[in-house]
CSV table of C-alpha atoms and ligand atoms in Angstrom, one decimal:
chain,number,residue,atom,x,y,z
A,1,UNK,CA,-86.2,64.9,73.0
A,2,UNK,CA,-87.5,61.3,73.6
A,3,UNK,CA,-87.2,59.8,76.9
A,4,UNK,CA,-87.3,56.4,78.4
A,5,UNK,CA,-89.0,55.5,81.6
A,6,UNK,CA,-86.7,53.9,84.2
A,7,UNK,CA,-87.5,51.2,86.4
A,8,UNK,CA,-88.0,53.6,89.4
A,9,UNK,CA,-90.8,56.0,87.5
A,10,UNK,CA,-88.1,58.7,86.4
A,11,UNK,CA,-87.5,59.7,82.8
A,12,UNK,CA,-84.3,60.0,81.5
A,13,UNK,CA,-83.8,61.7,77.9
A,14,UNK,CA,-82.3,59.1,75.3
A,15,UNK,CA,-79.6,61.5,74.1
A,16,UNK,CA,-77.2,63.7,76.2
A,17,UNK,CA,-73.9,65.5,76.1
A,18,UNK,CA,-70.8,63.8,77.6
A,19,UNK,CA,-68.4,66.0,79.1
A,20,UNK,CA,-65.6,63.5,79.6
A,21,UNK,CA,-61.9,64.9,79.1
A,22,UNK,CA,-62.9,68.3,78.9
A,23,UNK,CA,-61.3,70.9,80.8
A,24,UNK,CA,-63.4,73.5,82.7
A,25,UNK,CA,-62.7,76.0,79.7
A,26,UNK,CA,-64.1,73.6,77.4
A,27,UNK,CA,-67.2,73.1,79.1
A,28,UNK,CA,-67.6,76.9,79.6
A,29,UNK,CA,-67.1,77.2,76.1
A,30,UNK,CA,-69.1,74.3,74.4
A,31,UNK,CA,-71.9,73.1,77.0
A,32,UNK,CA,-73.8,76.4,76.6
A,33,UNK,CA,-73.7,75.4,72.7
A,34,UNK,CA,-74.9,72.1,73.4
A,35,UNK,CA,-77.7,73.4,75.7
A,36,UNK,CA,-78.6,76.1,72.9
A,37,UNK,CA,-78.6,73.1,70.4
A,38,UNK,CA,-81.2,71.0,72.3
A,39,UNK,CA,-79.4,69.2,74.6
A,40,UNK,CA,-81.1,68.7,78.1
A,41,UNK,CA,-78.9,65.7,79.5
A,42,UNK,CA,-75.3,66.2,80.9
A,43,UNK,CA,-73.2,63.2,81.9
A,44,UNK,CA,-70.2,64.4,84.1
A,45,UNK,CA,-68.5,62.7,87.1
A,46,UNK,CA,-66.4,63.5,90.1
A,47,UNK,CA,-63.5,62.1,88.3
A,48,UNK,CA,-64.0,64.4,85.3
A,49,UNK,CA,-62.8,67.3,87.4
A,50,UNK,CA,-65.0,69.6,85.6
A,51,UNK,CA,-68.5,69.6,87.7
A,52,UNK,CA,-67.6,73.1,89.2
A,53,UNK,CA,-67.8,74.3,85.5
A,54,UNK,CA,-70.8,71.9,84.6
A,55,UNK,CA,-72.6,74.0,87.7
A,56,UNK,CA,-71.7,77.4,86.6
A,57,UNK,CA,-73.1,76.6,82.9
A,58,UNK,CA,-76.3,75.3,84.5
A,59,UNK,CA,-76.5,78.2,87.0
A,60,UNK,CA,-76.2,80.6,83.9
A,61,UNK,CA,-78.4,78.8,81.5
A,62,UNK,CA,-81.5,80.2,80.1
A,63,UNK,CA,-82.8,76.5,80.6
A,64,UNK,CA,-84.5,76.1,84.2
A,65,UNK,CA,-82.7,73.4,86.3
A,66,UNK,CA,-85.8,71.2,86.3
A,67,UNK,CA,-85.5,71.0,82.5
A,68,UNK,CA,-82.1,69.6,82.6
A,69,UNK,CA,-81.1,66.0,83.5
A,70,UNK,CA,-77.7,65.9,85.3
A,71,UNK,CA,-75.7,62.7,86.2
A,72,UNK,CA,-72.6,62.5,88.0
A,73,UNK,CA,-70.4,59.6,89.4
A,74,UNK,CA,-68.7,58.7,92.6
A,75,UNK,CA,-65.2,56.9,92.4
A,76,UNK,CA,-64.1,54.3,94.8
A,77,UNK,CA,-62.5,56.5,97.4
A,78,UNK,CA,-66.1,57.9,98.2
A,79,UNK,CA,-67.5,54.2,98.6
A,80,UNK,CA,-66.8,53.6,102.3
A,81,UNK,CA,-70.2,54.4,104.0
A,82,UNK,CA,-68.9,57.1,106.4
A,83,UNK,CA,-67.6,58.9,103.6
A,84,UNK,CA,-70.2,58.3,100.9
A,85,UNK,CA,-72.8,60.8,101.9
A,86,UNK,CA,-70.2,63.4,102.6
A,87,UNK,CA,-69.1,62.9,99.0
A,88,UNK,CA,-72.6,63.3,97.5
A,89,UNK,CA,-72.9,66.3,99.4
A,90,UNK,CA,-69.8,67.6,98.0
A,91,UNK,CA,-70.6,66.7,94.5
A,92,UNK,CA,-73.8,68.7,94.8
A,93,UNK,CA,-72.0,71.8,96.1
A,94,UNK,CA,-69.5,71.5,93.4
A,95,UNK,CA,-72.4,71.3,90.8
A,96,UNK,CA,-74.5,74.3,92.4
A,97,UNK,CA,-77.5,72.1,92.6
A,98,UNK,CA,-79.4,70.7,95.4
A,99,UNK,CA,-80.2,67.5,93.5
A,100,UNK,CA,-78.7,65.3,90.8
A,101,UNK,CA,-81.0,63.4,88.3
A,102,UNK,CA,-79.0,60.1,88.3
A,103,UNK,CA,-75.8,59.4,90.5
A,104,UNK,CA,-73.7,56.3,89.4
A,105,UNK,CA,-70.9,54.2,91.3
A,106,UNK,CA,-68.3,54.9,88.7
A,107,UNK,CA,-66.2,51.8,89.0
A,108,UNK,CA,-66.8,48.2,90.3
A,109,UNK,CA,-64.0,48.3,93.1
A,110,UNK,CA,-63.6,48.6,97.0
A,111,UNK,CA,-66.9,49.2,99.1
A,112,UNK,CA,-69.4,49.6,96.6
A,113,UNK,CA,-72.1,47.5,98.5
A,114,UNK,CA,-71.9,49.9,101.6
A,115,UNK,CA,-71.9,52.9,99.0
A,116,UNK,CA,-75.2,51.7,97.7
A,117,UNK,CA,-77.0,52.1,101.0
A,118,UNK,CA,-75.7,55.7,101.2
A,119,UNK,CA,-77.0,56.4,97.7
A,120,UNK,CA,-80.4,55.1,98.8
A,121,UNK,CA,-80.4,57.2,101.7
A,122,UNK,CA,-79.6,60.1,99.3
A,123,UNK,CA,-82.5,59.3,97.3
A,124,UNK,CA,-84.6,59.1,100.5
A,125,UNK,CA,-83.4,62.8,101.5
A,126,UNK,CA,-84.2,64.0,98.0
A,127,UNK,CA,-80.5,64.7,97.0
A,128,UNK,CA,-80.6,61.9,94.3
A,129,UNK,CA,-83.5,61.2,92.0
A,130,UNK,CA,-82.2,58.1,90.4
A,131,UNK,CA,-79.2,55.7,91.1
A,132,UNK,CA,-77.1,53.1,89.2
A,133,UNK,CA,-73.8,51.6,88.3
A,134,UNK,CA,-71.2,52.1,85.7
A,135,UNK,CA,-68.7,49.2,84.6
A,136,UNK,CA,-69.9,46.5,86.8
A,137,UNK,CA,-70.3,43.1,85.3
A,138,UNK,CA,-73.6,41.2,85.8
A,139,UNK,CA,-72.2,39.1,88.7
A,140,UNK,CA,-71.4,42.5,90.5
A,141,UNK,CA,-74.9,44.0,89.8
A,142,UNK,CA,-76.5,40.9,91.3
A,143,UNK,CA,-74.4,42.0,94.4
A,144,UNK,CA,-76.2,45.0,94.7
A,145,UNK,CA,-79.5,43.6,93.7
A,146,UNK,CA,-78.9,41.0,96.7
A,147,UNK,CA,-79.0,43.8,99.4
A,148,UNK,CA,-80.7,46.5,97.3
A,149,UNK,CA,-83.9,48.3,98.7
A,150,UNK,CA,-83.8,50.5,95.2
A,151,UNK,CA,-82.9,48.5,92.5
A,152,UNK,CA,-80.0,50.2,90.1
A,153,UNK,CA,-81.9,52.2,87.4
A,154,UNK,CA,-79.2,52.4,85.0
A,155,UNK,CA,-76.1,50.6,84.2
A,156,UNK,CA,-73.8,52.5,82.1
A,157,UNK,CA,-71.0,50.4,80.5
A,158,UNK,CA,-68.9,50.9,77.0
A,159,UNK,CA,-71.2,49.8,74.1
A,160,UNK,CA,-71.0,50.5,70.4
A,161,UNK,CA,-71.2,48.1,67.4
A,162,UNK,CA,-67.9,46.8,68.2
A,163,UNK,CA,-69.0,46.0,71.6
A,164,UNK,CA,-72.9,45.6,71.9
A,165,UNK,CA,-73.2,44.2,75.1
A,166,UNK,CA,-76.0,41.7,74.0
A,167,UNK,CA,-74.8,39.1,76.5
A,168,UNK,CA,-74.7,41.6,79.6
A,169,UNK,CA,-78.1,42.8,78.5
A,170,UNK,CA,-79.5,39.4,78.0
A,171,UNK,CA,-78.0,38.3,81.7
A,172,UNK,CA,-79.8,41.4,83.4
A,173,UNK,CA,-82.9,41.6,81.2
A,174,UNK,CA,-85.4,40.9,84.2
A,175,UNK,CA,-84.1,43.9,86.0
A,176,UNK,CA,-85.5,46.6,84.0
A,177,UNK,CA,-82.1,48.4,84.1
A,178,UNK,CA,-81.9,51.0,81.4
A,179,UNK,CA,-78.3,50.7,79.5
A,180,UNK,CA,-76.3,53.6,79.0
A,181,UNK,CA,-73.6,53.4,76.4
A,182,UNK,CA,-70.1,54.9,76.9
A,183,UNK,CA,-67.8,55.5,73.8
A,184,UNK,CA,-71.3,55.4,72.0
A,185,UNK,CA,-69.2,56.5,68.8
A,186,UNK,CA,-66.1,54.2,69.7
A,187,UNK,CA,-64.3,57.2,71.1
A,188,UNK,CA,-64.2,58.5,67.6
A,189,UNK,CA,-62.4,55.4,65.8
A,190,UNK,CA,-62.4,56.2,62.1
A,191,UNK,CA,-62.2,52.5,61.5
A,192,UNK,CA,-65.7,52.0,63.0
A,193,UNK,CA,-67.3,54.8,61.4
A,194,UNK,CA,-66.1,53.7,57.7
A,195,UNK,CA,-67.7,50.5,58.2
A,196,UNK,CA,-70.0,49.5,55.2
A,197,UNK,CA,-72.7,48.2,57.6
A,198,UNK,CA,-72.7,52.0,58.6
A,199,UNK,CA,-71.7,54.0,55.7
A,200,UNK,CA,-74.3,52.0,53.4
A,201,UNK,CA,-77.4,53.0,55.8
A,202,UNK,CA,-75.6,56.4,56.1
A,203,UNK,CA,-75.6,56.9,52.1
A,204,UNK,CA,-79.4,55.5,51.8
A,205,UNK,CA,-80.9,57.9,54.4
A,206,UNK,CA,-78.7,60.9,53.7
A,207,UNK,CA,-77.1,60.8,57.2
A,208,UNK,CA,-73.6,60.2,58.2
A,209,UNK,CA,-72.0,57.0,59.7
A,210,UNK,CA,-72.0,58.5,63.3
A,211,UNK,CA,-75.8,59.3,62.9
A,212,UNK,CA,-76.4,55.6,61.8
A,213,UNK,CA,-74.6,54.4,65.0
A,214,UNK,CA,-76.5,56.9,67.2
A,215,UNK,CA,-79.5,55.5,65.6
A,216,UNK,CA,-78.7,51.9,66.3
A,217,UNK,CA,-78.3,52.8,69.8
A,218,UNK,CA,-81.6,54.6,69.9
A,219,UNK,CA,-83.3,51.3,68.3
A,220,UNK,CA,-81.3,49.0,70.7
A,221,UNK,CA,-82.7,51.1,73.8
A,222,UNK,CA,-79.3,52.6,74.6
A,223,UNK,CA,-79.1,56.0,76.2
A,224,UNK,CA,-76.2,57.7,74.8
A,225,UNK,CA,-74.3,60.9,75.5
A,226,UNK,CA,-71.5,61.4,72.6
A,227,UNK,CA,-69.0,63.9,73.4
A,228,UNK,CA,-67.9,66.5,70.7
A,229,UNK,CA,-66.5,70.1,70.6
A,230,UNK,CA,-67.7,70.5,67.0
A,231,UNK,CA,-70.9,72.4,66.5
A,232,UNK,CA,-71.9,70.6,63.3
A,233,UNK,CA,-71.4,67.2,65.3
A,234,UNK,CA,-73.4,68.3,68.0
A,235,UNK,CA,-76.4,69.2,65.8
A,236,UNK,CA,-75.9,66.0,63.8
A,237,UNK,CA,-75.8,63.9,66.9
A,238,UNK,CA,-79.5,65.2,67.9
A,239,UNK,CA,-80.8,64.8,64.4
A,240,UNK,CA,-81.3,61.0,64.3
A,241,UNK,CA,-85.0,60.9,65.0
A,242,UNK,CA,-86.5,61.1,61.4
A,243,UNK,CA,-85.2,57.8,60.0
A,244,UNK,CA,-85.3,54.1,61.0
A,245,UNK,CA,-82.8,51.3,60.4
A,246,UNK,CA,-84.5,48.3,59.1
A,247,UNK,CA,-84.2,44.9,60.5
A,248,UNK,CA,-81.6,44.0,58.0
A,249,UNK,CA,-79.4,46.9,58.5
A,250,UNK,CA,-79.5,46.4,62.3
A,251,UNK,CA,-78.4,42.7,61.6
A,252,UNK,CA,-75.5,43.7,59.3
A,253,UNK,CA,-74.3,46.1,62.3
A,254,UNK,CA,-74.9,43.5,64.8
A,255,UNK,CA,-72.8,41.0,62.9
A,256,UNK,CA,-69.4,43.5,63.1
A,257,UNK,CA,-66.5,41.9,64.8
A,258,UNK,CA,-66.9,42.3,68.6
A,259,UNK,CA,-63.9,43.8,70.7
A,260,UNK,CA,-63.9,46.3,73.4
A,261,UNK,CA,-61.5,49.2,73.4
A,262,UNK,CA,-61.1,48.8,77.4
A,263,UNK,CA,-61.2,45.5,79.2
A,264,UNK,CA,-62.6,46.4,82.7
A,265,UNK,CA,-60.2,44.5,85.1
A,266,UNK,CA,-61.0,42.4,87.8
A,267,UNK,CA,-58.5,44.3,90.3
A,268,UNK,CA,-58.4,48.2,90.5
A,269,UNK,CA,-56.1,49.6,88.1
A,270,UNK,CA,-53.9,52.4,89.2
A,271,UNK,CA,-56.0,55.4,88.0
A,272,UNK,CA,-58.6,54.2,90.4
A,273,UNK,CA,-56.8,53.9,93.4
A,274,UNK,CA,-54.9,57.2,92.9
A,275,UNK,CA,-56.3,59.6,95.8
A,276,UNK,CA,-58.0,62.5,94.0
A,277,UNK,CA,-58.8,65.8,95.3
A,278,UNK,CA,-61.8,67.2,93.7
A,279,UNK,CA,-61.4,70.7,95.2
A,280,UNK,CA,-58.9,71.3,92.6
A,281,UNK,CA,-60.9,72.5,89.6
A,282,UNK,CA,-59.9,75.4,87.7
B,1,LIG,N1,-68.5,55.5,82.6
B,1,LIG,C1,-67.6,55.6,82.3
B,1,LIG,O1,-66.5,54.9,82.9
B,1,LIG,C2,-67.5,56.5,81.2
B,1,LIG,C3,-66.0,56.1,80.3
B,1,LIG,C4,-65.9,56.9,79.0
B,1,LIG,C5,-66.9,57.7,78.7
B,1,LIG,N2,-67.8,58.0,79.4
B,1,LIG,C6,-69.2,59.1,79.3
B,1,LIG,O2,-69.5,58.8,77.8
B,1,LIG,C7,-69.1,60.0,77.0
B,1,LIG,C8,-68.8,59.8,75.5
B,1,LIG,O3,-67.6,59.1,75.5
B,1,LIG,P1,-66.4,59.6,74.6
B,1,LIG,O4,-66.3,60.9,74.6
B,1,LIG,O5,-65.1,59.0,75.3
B,1,LIG,O6,-66.5,58.9,73.4
B,1,LIG,P2,-67.6,59.0,72.0
B,1,LIG,O7,-68.7,60.1,72.6
B,1,LIG,O8,-67.8,57.5,71.6
B,1,LIG,O9,-66.5,59.6,71.0
B,1,LIG,C9,-66.2,61.2,71.1
B,1,LIG,C10,-65.2,61.3,69.7
B,1,LIG,O10,-66.4,61.4,68.7
B,1,LIG,C11,-66.2,62.2,67.8
B,1,LIG,N3,-67.6,62.6,67.3
B,1,LIG,C12,-68.9,63.0,68.0
B,1,LIG,N4,-69.6,63.3,67.2
B,1,LIG,C13,-69.2,63.0,66.0
B,1,LIG,C14,-69.7,63.0,64.7
B,1,LIG,N5,-71.2,63.3,64.5
B,1,LIG,N6,-69.2,62.6,63.5
B,1,LIG,C15,-68.2,62.5,63.9
B,1,LIG,N7,-67.1,62.2,64.9
B,1,LIG,C16,-68.0,62.6,66.0
B,1,LIG,C17,-65.7,63.6,68.5
B,1,LIG,O11,-64.8,64.4,68.0
B,1,LIG,P3,-65.3,65.9,67.4
B,1,LIG,O12,-65.1,66.8,69.0
B,1,LIG,O13,-64.2,66.2,66.6
B,1,LIG,O14,-66.7,65.8,67.2
B,1,LIG,C18,-64.8,62.6,69.6
B,1,LIG,O15,-63.5,62.5,69.2
B,1,LIG,C19,-68.1,60.9,77.8
B,1,LIG,O16,-68.2,62.2,77.4
B,1,LIG,C20,-68.6,60.3,78.9
B,1,LIG,O17,-69.9,61.1,79.7
B,1,LIG,C21,-68.2,57.2,80.4
């Protein structure tokens, strides 16, 4: 598996397995298949309510903990400084691990500046290797940069051929931040996967349109963690390292219409402010 080196010196596997909207039973059934298929990078979050299940799979995996890269994310209820350290400890406890490889602030609301200080302290305490942000605009990333002792290593945002994030990437180009793409396959959008800009190269290289999308991400420098419960898709999504899109093919993909599936609102939406009890995981 190829890796990228982040601005803090740690490496991150370019492809992972995302477990958003997976129940604990689905994690128990499919995460071992993903690890057996070769995935070494797992993307979860407090708000996915499946960290306990992820931790159980990791504990019983034949692959050693240090050979896995685990990401989790904190929701805004955890951001106040007095709360944040406790919630980082609770995250580690649910995952059954004494460190996570990457911890993100999941949403750009509330006391994210104070949370960043707690995240930096967690790095210094060895509880977290790398820290980053998710769904933050360039302006909000700069609010963190203004106070940061540790520069964010990663920014995880919606990114796919219909929302290539070129403007955000250009705005943050001097930070060395690695971009992670959520909805890397457009959340399974059939219209996207039927685009001639994708099906053309797919036919030429003997690949699927989904593999062409993931190859485009790779050539864009994006880290991805497509979610799938389908073993064939799981294998396909790893099989993107034996072909290269030409400049012309990349340009055609970059020329697709740009429209996100989700607009990050300025004010926190209801799902962000709802108080959550992460101890309730089946
Ligand atoms: N930070 C954030 O706010 C945020 C938000 C959303 C997601 N995420 C992260 O991003 C990860 C991925 O996002 P996502 O799961 O919503 O969207 P996604 O990975 O873009 O799309 C998943 C969909 O694509 C299908 N699929 C996967 N591989 C395929 C293939 N080779 N061919 C055809 N279809 C394929 C899957 O169906 P099958 O099961 O049938 O393969 C599923 O319906 C999440 O699991 C999570 O880790 C983060």
